[in-house]
Amino acid sequence: MNNILSIKKLKKKYHTLNGEILAIKNISLDVNEGEIIGIVGSSGCGKSTLLNILADIDKDYSGQIIKKQIVSAYMLQSDALLPWLNVLDNACIGLKLMHKDNEDNINYVKNLLESFGLKNFIYEYPNNLSGGMKQRVALIRTLAIKPDIIFLDEPLSALDYVTRLTITDEIYAIIKKMKVTTILITHDIAECISFCDKVVVLSKRPAIIKNSYEIKLKNKTIPSLNRKDELFNYYYDLVWSDLDK
Amino acid sequence: MSQDQKKYLRKIKINKFIVLLIQLALIITFILMWEYLSTKEIINSFIFSSPSKIIKCLYDLYLNNNLLYHIWITLKEIIISFLLGFLIGFILAVIFYMIPILKKIFDPFLTLINSLPKVSLGPLLIIWLGANTSSIIVMSLLINTIVTLISIYNGLISTDEYKIKMFKTFKATKWQILFHLVIPHNKETIISSLKLNISMSLIGVIMGEFLVSKAGIGYLILYGTQVFNLNLVISGIILIMFISFIIYLLINTLEK
């Protein structure tokens, strides 16, 4: 597999009036093309900080991040849809900001919306959508710029449990269909194991990689069914014991 | 539409109608009581005037071609100071938002100016700018600009952090964030600052007219006080209320 992203000895400090806070101590990680990697850790351990660095939002770090000429996109915890724009305009906002909102790309987004069950909602406003639909639009907005890699920062944390399970399956289907390399950040171990090919466990702050596991379920299908796999509990216990230490 | 839905809509309509009816009844009762008490000399009609005297006073002013002239003078000053105050306040709010260090530098000065009773600057304005319209407009600007600046700035800085972050993930520039997100996100704040600005402009203009004017509603009120013509004073106050109400309605329409 082709290596798409390489993180070497990443370190991140915050400066406050009371002194320095080390958020990330030492993280090295290789990400291969098409892989879905889950990063799990307790709240406040530095997961989102890591993602901000990978997505170029935070450029104040030491260490090395080697990226190929890739387009990356980021999906946040909140859907962050703009209430004054309709679904199509919301989904195209990234294209517009990057000056790529030509007819071909807009049609591409329309097709994405149609193929992911939003055909009848293209000209609706976010207020008229359910929480799950909003997250789908947010994902399509992320995918609209045709990224090589996407970063998902607890994208479903705002949803109720049942919607979350359904949407996890849908997002998984979309990502697999589009063969996009994905890094998912979550504190939900079950979500991480059922969704990802590889799970990386982070320690409490300052973050280091405690362990990483290739998830080899007996019958890997969609996330909601993966939770019923024989080996699911085995991986769950491994990750849980890492986090519990 | 189901019967229940129709019933629900009818209930809302009836509620609205009742509120309007009570409001009208209160106004009419107030006017009639005022007229009655004044005519029967239960209250001193010289000090408290009466609705009929006010109508007569306004009609006399109209006949002398003075009424519309005074209204126009005040309205013109309000419009100029309202537009200037909003524009300056808005531009400063945006500059402070884009360059946060400027806000930090100017913050104590803004607090100082905001807490200063502006009327105390009146004599200085007259000396610096002369006893003319400029003094009135500057007096109004001193009052409305800072209020506009503070309310819009507070709106801009409270823009949803997640949405800003979402824009940054698409490598948006500061200007793109401003024009595509921050300003549209604060449409309601901007409109409510317009409402605030209009009442501040009105206060400023009337205050300014009290100090230096030769015409306008403030002048009418001041003149009425000097010659002890309280019909004129109360007529002036009613005119101000009326103008303020009309402008408020216009902004509400704009909001919709």
XYZ file of C-alpha atoms in Angstrom:
501
model
C 0.000 0.000 0.000
C 1.108 3.546 -0.724
C 2.009 5.700 2.203
C -0.064 8.882 2.006
C 0.832 10.566 5.288
C 3.675 10.115 7.694
C 3.916 11.660 11.158
C 7.334 11.602 12.780
C 8.079 12.529 16.402
C 5.270 15.030 16.570
C 5.291 17.254 19.621
C 2.923 20.061 20.568
C 3.119 22.540 23.422
C 0.640 25.190 24.557
C 1.884 28.314 26.220
C -0.131 29.863 29.043
C 0.605 32.510 31.670
C 1.095 29.698 34.171
C 3.635 27.909 32.014
C 3.834 25.413 29.194
C 1.414 22.548 28.712
C 2.650 19.591 26.751
C -0.330 18.331 24.758
C 1.413 15.831 22.473
C 4.663 14.300 23.651
C 5.744 12.067 20.832
C 3.608 10.629 18.089
C 4.784 8.791 15.003
C 2.309 7.221 12.654
C 2.118 6.086 9.032
C -1.140 6.251 7.127
C -1.602 4.213 3.973
C -3.850 5.029 1.041
C -7.439 3.832 1.502
C -6.929 2.965 5.157
C -9.435 3.908 7.868
C -7.538 4.663 11.034
C -9.235 5.292 14.343
C -7.569 7.291 17.061
C -9.092 6.678 20.439
C -8.301 8.320 23.729
C -9.919 9.869 26.764
C -11.415 13.374 26.597
C -8.809 16.129 26.517
C -5.927 13.804 25.660
C -4.961 15.763 22.560
C -6.889 13.949 19.812
C -8.412 17.081 18.337
C -5.082 18.899 18.657
C -3.510 16.150 16.570
C -6.212 16.463 13.929
C -5.887 20.260 13.827
C -2.172 19.828 13.109
C -2.778 17.227 10.404
C -5.389 19.467 8.764
C -3.016 22.485 8.767
C -5.266 24.489 11.074
C -2.556 24.495 13.745
C 0.947 25.001 12.388
C 2.739 25.521 15.677
C 4.330 22.136 16.424
C 7.642 20.366 16.288
C 8.378 17.126 14.479
C 7.674 16.198 10.931
C 4.556 15.637 8.910
C 5.257 14.260 5.483
C 2.333 14.512 3.106
C 2.210 13.775 -0.585
C 0.541 16.377 -2.779
C -2.806 15.548 -1.288
C -6.083 17.330 -0.730
C -7.307 16.894 2.812
C -10.684 17.683 4.320
C -11.990 17.828 7.849
C -15.373 16.963 9.338
C -16.109 18.460 12.727
C -18.062 17.394 15.791
C -20.765 19.866 14.858
C -22.341 19.803 11.396
C -21.602 23.570 11.206
C -24.159 24.036 8.428
C -24.942 27.640 7.576
C -28.661 28.233 8.253
C -28.978 30.911 5.546
C -27.828 28.562 2.764
C -29.758 25.645 1.316
C -28.416 22.097 1.352
C -26.745 22.367 -2.053
C -25.051 25.685 -1.247
C -23.942 24.326 2.111
C -22.484 21.244 0.473
C -20.683 23.473 -2.064
C -19.279 26.001 0.418
C -15.847 24.353 0.480
C -15.713 24.395 -3.319
C -16.703 28.065 -3.300
C -14.045 29.012 -0.750
C -11.429 27.152 -2.766
C -12.679 28.769 -6.003
C -13.561 25.376 -7.446
C -17.315 25.896 -7.708
C -17.548 25.227 -11.435
C -20.495 23.498 -13.057
C -18.843 20.055 -13.125
C -18.069 20.136 -9.432
C -21.532 21.409 -8.516
C -23.074 18.581 -10.542
C -20.752 16.189 -8.761
C -22.087 17.446 -5.403
C -25.673 17.173 -6.656
C -24.996 13.555 -7.596
C -23.484 12.895 -4.180
C -26.534 14.394 -2.464
C -28.856 12.349 -4.646
C -27.003 9.098 -4.132
C -26.975 9.565 -0.372
C -30.695 10.018 0.059
C -30.945 13.801 -0.045
C -32.420 14.146 -3.517
C -35.620 15.741 -2.230
C -33.820 18.054 0.152
C -31.320 19.752 -2.175
C -33.061 23.121 -1.940
C -34.220 22.769 1.665
C -32.645 24.740 4.495
C -30.787 23.024 7.364
C -33.620 23.774 9.818
C -35.821 21.351 7.924
C -33.354 18.451 8.185
C -32.975 15.808 10.887
C -29.721 15.550 12.845
C -28.638 12.557 10.772
C -29.356 14.328 7.492
C -27.351 17.347 8.614
C -24.360 15.131 9.327
C -24.695 13.563 5.882
C -24.678 17.012 4.287
C -21.631 17.895 6.383
C -19.860 14.767 5.138
C -20.777 15.510 1.525
C -19.456 19.066 2.007
C -16.206 17.461 3.160
C -16.125 15.064 0.218
C -17.129 17.713 -2.337
C -13.560 18.924 -2.732
C -12.560 15.363 -3.720
C -10.092 14.859 -0.876
C -7.472 12.141 -0.778
C -7.750 11.994 2.987
C -10.474 13.054 5.412
C -10.226 13.736 9.105
C -13.319 12.997 11.150
C -13.346 14.627 14.572
C -16.039 12.808 16.562
C -18.479 13.603 13.770
C -21.406 11.853 15.407
C -21.019 12.914 19.017
C -23.954 15.311 18.822
C -26.404 12.620 17.677
C -28.587 10.287 19.727
C -27.454 6.662 20.011
C -29.830 5.065 17.469
C -29.257 7.761 14.813
C -25.570 7.475 15.493
C -25.542 3.738 14.682
C -27.462 4.283 11.435
C -25.385 7.243 10.328
C -22.159 5.411 11.158
C -23.177 2.728 8.643
C -24.078 5.350 6.051
C -20.851 7.300 6.463
C -18.892 4.054 6.313
C -20.640 3.137 3.055
C -19.876 6.562 1.574
C -16.207 6.421 2.572
C -15.760 2.880 1.288
C -17.500 3.703 -1.979
C -15.278 6.710 -2.535
C -12.162 4.901 -1.303
C -11.037 7.849 0.747
C -8.302 7.475 3.333
C -9.818 8.355 6.686
C -8.641 9.248 10.147
C -11.422 9.056 12.715
C -11.043 10.523 16.153
C -13.376 9.356 18.884
C -13.592 8.448 22.528
C -16.106 5.718 21.722
C -14.171 2.441 21.622
C -17.013 0.461 20.039
C -17.450 2.991 17.255
C -13.734 3.012 16.595
C -13.347 -0.794 16.409
C -16.453 -1.309 14.310
C -15.507 1.455 11.852
C -11.758 1.268 11.405
C -9.090 -0.964 9.902
C -6.623 0.093 12.520
C -7.074 1.523 16.010
C -4.456 3.715 17.640
C -4.789 4.204 21.390
C -3.535 7.480 22.836
C -2.481 7.973 26.430
C -3.811 10.730 28.660
C -2.198 14.156 28.170
C 0.576 14.524 27.109
C -0.424 12.170 24.319
C 1.759 9.307 23.181
C 0.704 6.222 21.262
C 0.091 3.515 23.846
C -0.750 0.791 21.396
C -2.116 0.214 17.941
C -4.157 -2.711 16.642
C -4.946 -3.957 13.138
C -8.629 -4.831 13.410
C -9.096 -8.242 11.837
C -12.672 -9.204 12.476
C -13.863 -12.625 11.320
C -16.583 -11.212 9.123
C -16.051 -7.560 8.465
C -19.089 -5.852 6.963
C -20.737 -2.644 8.115
C -20.068 -1.039 11.522
C -23.397 -1.995 13.135
C -22.888 -5.668 12.185
C -19.188 -5.572 13.051
C -20.256 -4.966 16.644
C -21.705 -8.498 16.664
C -18.506 -10.118 15.364
C -16.877 -12.808 17.498
C -13.645 -10.839 17.787
C -15.250 -7.507 18.500
C -15.182 -7.965 22.285
C -11.611 -9.186 22.139
C -10.441 -5.908 20.567
C -12.764 -3.915 22.802
C -11.142 -5.411 25.918
C -7.651 -4.758 24.560
C -8.369 -1.084 23.861
C -10.293 -0.667 27.103
C -7.419 -2.089 29.147
C -5.011 0.311 27.389
C -7.237 3.276 28.185
C -7.848 2.093 31.731
C -4.139 1.877 32.609
C -56.132 21.271 6.905
C -57.556 19.383 9.862
C -60.218 20.841 12.166
C -57.732 20.878 15.055
C -55.210 22.840 12.992
C -57.916 25.319 11.951
C -58.933 25.669 15.598
C -55.331 26.257 16.601
C -54.812 28.960 13.933
C -58.100 30.633 14.877
C -57.040 30.686 18.533
C -53.775 32.452 17.605
C -55.681 34.993 15.468
C -58.162 35.679 18.269
C -55.308 36.140 20.761
C -53.605 38.639 18.462
C -56.879 40.494 17.942
C -57.557 40.667 21.696
C -54.062 42.062 22.376
C -54.542 44.710 19.655
C -58.005 45.559 20.937
C -56.749 46.039 24.504
C -53.856 48.176 23.260
C -56.247 50.403 21.296
C -58.692 50.556 24.206
C -55.881 51.648 26.538
C -54.803 54.428 24.180
C -58.358 55.640 23.590
C -59.188 55.509 27.308
C -56.026 57.447 28.101
C -56.820 60.147 25.508
C -60.474 60.445 26.601
C -59.568 60.564 30.299
C -56.930 63.179 29.600
C -59.367 65.288 27.587
C -62.105 64.907 30.211
C -59.876 65.720 33.202
C -58.433 68.699 31.384
C -61.788 70.091 30.171
C -63.310 69.743 33.634
C -60.184 71.407 35.050
C -59.604 68.443 37.373
C -56.034 68.657 36.161
C -54.469 71.969 35.248
C -54.975 72.239 31.461
C -52.265 74.900 31.206
C -49.602 72.550 32.579
C -50.935 69.233 31.305
C -52.530 70.477 28.057
C -55.197 68.259 26.426
C -55.521 66.151 23.265
C -57.785 68.728 21.602
C -55.327 71.551 22.354
C -52.469 69.469 20.994
C -54.359 68.758 17.783
C -55.138 72.467 17.449
C -51.507 73.371 18.114
C -50.299 70.926 15.447
C -52.924 72.192 13.008
C -51.867 75.808 13.610
C -48.265 74.846 13.008
C -49.321 73.123 9.801
C -51.267 76.177 8.648
C -48.223 78.370 9.243
C -46.156 76.001 7.070
C -43.982 75.291 10.073
C -44.925 71.765 11.024
C -43.532 69.902 8.022
C -40.463 72.134 7.982
C -39.587 71.338 11.620
C -40.296 67.634 11.101
C -38.116 67.617 7.978
C -35.205 69.341 9.784
C -35.257 66.801 12.628
C -35.806 63.885 10.257
C -32.890 64.989 8.074
C -30.576 65.202 11.085
C -31.743 61.800 12.338
C -31.209 60.158 8.934
C -27.736 61.666 8.480
C -26.574 60.758 11.991
C -28.224 57.341 11.801
C -26.501 56.441 8.510
C -23.148 57.925 9.518
C -23.297 56.401 13.003
C -24.150 52.980 11.646
C -21.500 53.136 8.931
C -18.723 54.328 11.247
C -19.765 51.905 14.033
C -19.972 48.981 11.606
C -16.631 49.706 9.925
C -14.878 50.152 13.288
C -16.445 46.915 14.603
C -15.148 45.050 11.543
C -11.670 46.610 11.890
C -11.537 45.653 15.582
C -12.695 42.147 14.710
C -10.074 41.746 11.994
C -7.260 43.300 14.052
C -7.954 42.230 17.675
C -4.966 44.127 19.062
C -6.629 47.403 18.039
C -9.657 46.514 20.149
C -7.358 45.850 23.114
C -5.622 49.205 22.599
C -8.824 51.224 22.238
C -10.973 49.357 24.743
C -10.369 51.677 27.749
C -10.903 54.768 25.580
C -14.190 53.391 24.269
C -15.347 52.644 27.821
C -14.366 56.161 28.820
C -16.246 57.819 25.958
C -19.222 55.505 26.392
C -19.565 56.302 30.088
C -19.195 60.054 29.565
C -22.501 61.993 29.595
C -22.364 63.324 26.036
C -24.383 66.404 26.832
C -21.374 67.672 28.802
C -19.540 67.961 25.473
C -22.277 70.228 24.096
C -20.603 73.589 24.916
C -17.325 72.367 23.412
C -19.064 71.219 20.229
C -20.711 74.623 19.839
C -17.324 76.366 20.165
C -15.501 73.937 17.895
C -18.143 73.439 15.199
C -20.410 76.452 15.627
C -24.080 76.671 16.509
C -25.247 74.735 13.479
C -26.403 71.373 12.194
C -22.865 69.927 12.357
C -22.891 70.220 16.162
C -26.237 68.436 16.343
C -25.054 65.607 14.088
C -21.752 65.204 15.932
C -23.615 65.114 19.257
C -25.822 62.363 17.876
C -22.806 60.511 16.452
C -21.089 60.574 19.831
C -24.076 58.754 21.257
C -24.983 56.276 18.522
C -21.594 55.283 17.051
C -20.129 53.692 20.159
C -23.322 51.813 20.964
C -23.421 50.488 17.381
C -19.731 49.618 17.470
C -20.002 47.717 20.745
C -23.161 45.794 19.860
C -21.917 44.772 16.387
C -18.435 43.911 17.666
C -19.918 41.691 20.390
C -21.956 39.925 17.730
C -18.955 39.406 15.440
C -16.781 37.871 18.156
C -19.533 35.497 19.221
C -19.699 33.854 15.766
C -19.896 30.072 16.112
C -16.339 28.768 16.558
C -17.165 25.501 14.816
C -18.280 27.334 11.703
C -15.097 29.409 11.674
C -13.083 26.217 12.067
C -15.058 24.613 9.245
C -14.110 27.561 7.000
C -10.473 27.222 8.032
C -10.498 23.551 7.064
C -11.195 24.760 3.528
C -8.235 27.151 3.795
C -10.560 30.182 3.775
C -8.881 33.584 4.012
C -9.762 36.069 6.760
C -11.823 38.083 4.267
C -13.696 35.003 3.082
C -14.495 34.165 6.700
C -15.699 37.737 7.217
C -17.882 38.070 4.139
C -19.169 34.507 3.750
C -19.611 33.670 7.414
C -19.221 36.344 10.093
C -21.360 39.077 8.510
C -24.218 36.827 7.312
C -24.099 35.014 10.678
C -24.645 38.352 12.423
C -27.480 39.625 10.255
C -29.838 39.692 13.241
C -27.300 41.445 15.475
C -26.757 44.064 12.770
C -30.502 44.644 12.412
C -30.986 44.931 16.173
C -28.092 47.394 16.263
C -29.952 49.407 13.600
C -32.946 49.530 15.942
C -30.747 50.596 18.823
C -28.979 53.113 16.617
C -32.203 54.771 15.509
C -33.346 55.454 19.075
C -29.840 56.680 19.982
C -29.807 58.969 16.913
C -33.145 60.391 17.971
C -31.878 61.052 21.508
C -28.697 62.624 20.136
C -30.488 64.850 17.630
C -33.052 66.128 20.149
C -30.248 66.710 22.671
C -28.295 68.581 20.005
C -31.348 70.628 19.018
C -31.850 71.597 22.667
C -28.325 73.001 22.602
C -27.955 74.821 19.317
C -30.860 74.581 16.897
C -32.862 77.213 15.098
C -35.403 74.712 13.808
C -36.552 71.138 14.365
C -38.728 69.363 16.885
C -36.167 69.784 19.682
C -36.210 73.490 18.954
C -40.043 73.529 19.142
C -39.936 71.828 22.538
C -37.247 74.194 23.831
C -39.057 77.244 22.447
C -42.343 76.012 23.963
C -40.644 75.674 27.360
C -39.143 79.161 27.153
C -42.479 80.833 26.348
C -44.346 78.444 28.660
C -46.427 77.090 25.769
C -46.863 73.538 27.064
C -49.201 72.623 24.194
C -46.221 73.086 21.916
C -43.926 71.115 24.219
C -46.254 68.125 24.387
C -46.974 68.355 20.631
C -43.216 68.154 20.042
C -42.929 65.108 22.275
C -45.801 63.401 20.448
C -44.170 64.184 17.094
C -40.916 62.572 18.293
C -42.794 59.479 19.420
C -44.526 59.307 16.077
C -41.287 59.668 14.064
C -39.541 57.094 16.233
C -42.433 54.663 15.773
C -42.510 55.092 11.976
C -38.742 54.529 11.672
C -38.983 51.493 13.946
C -41.730 50.065 11.718
C -39.559 50.671 8.637
C -36.659 48.746 10.193
C -39.003 45.939 11.221
C -40.187 45.706 7.604
C -36.578 45.629 6.467
C -35.882 42.844 8.966
C -38.708 40.731 7.532
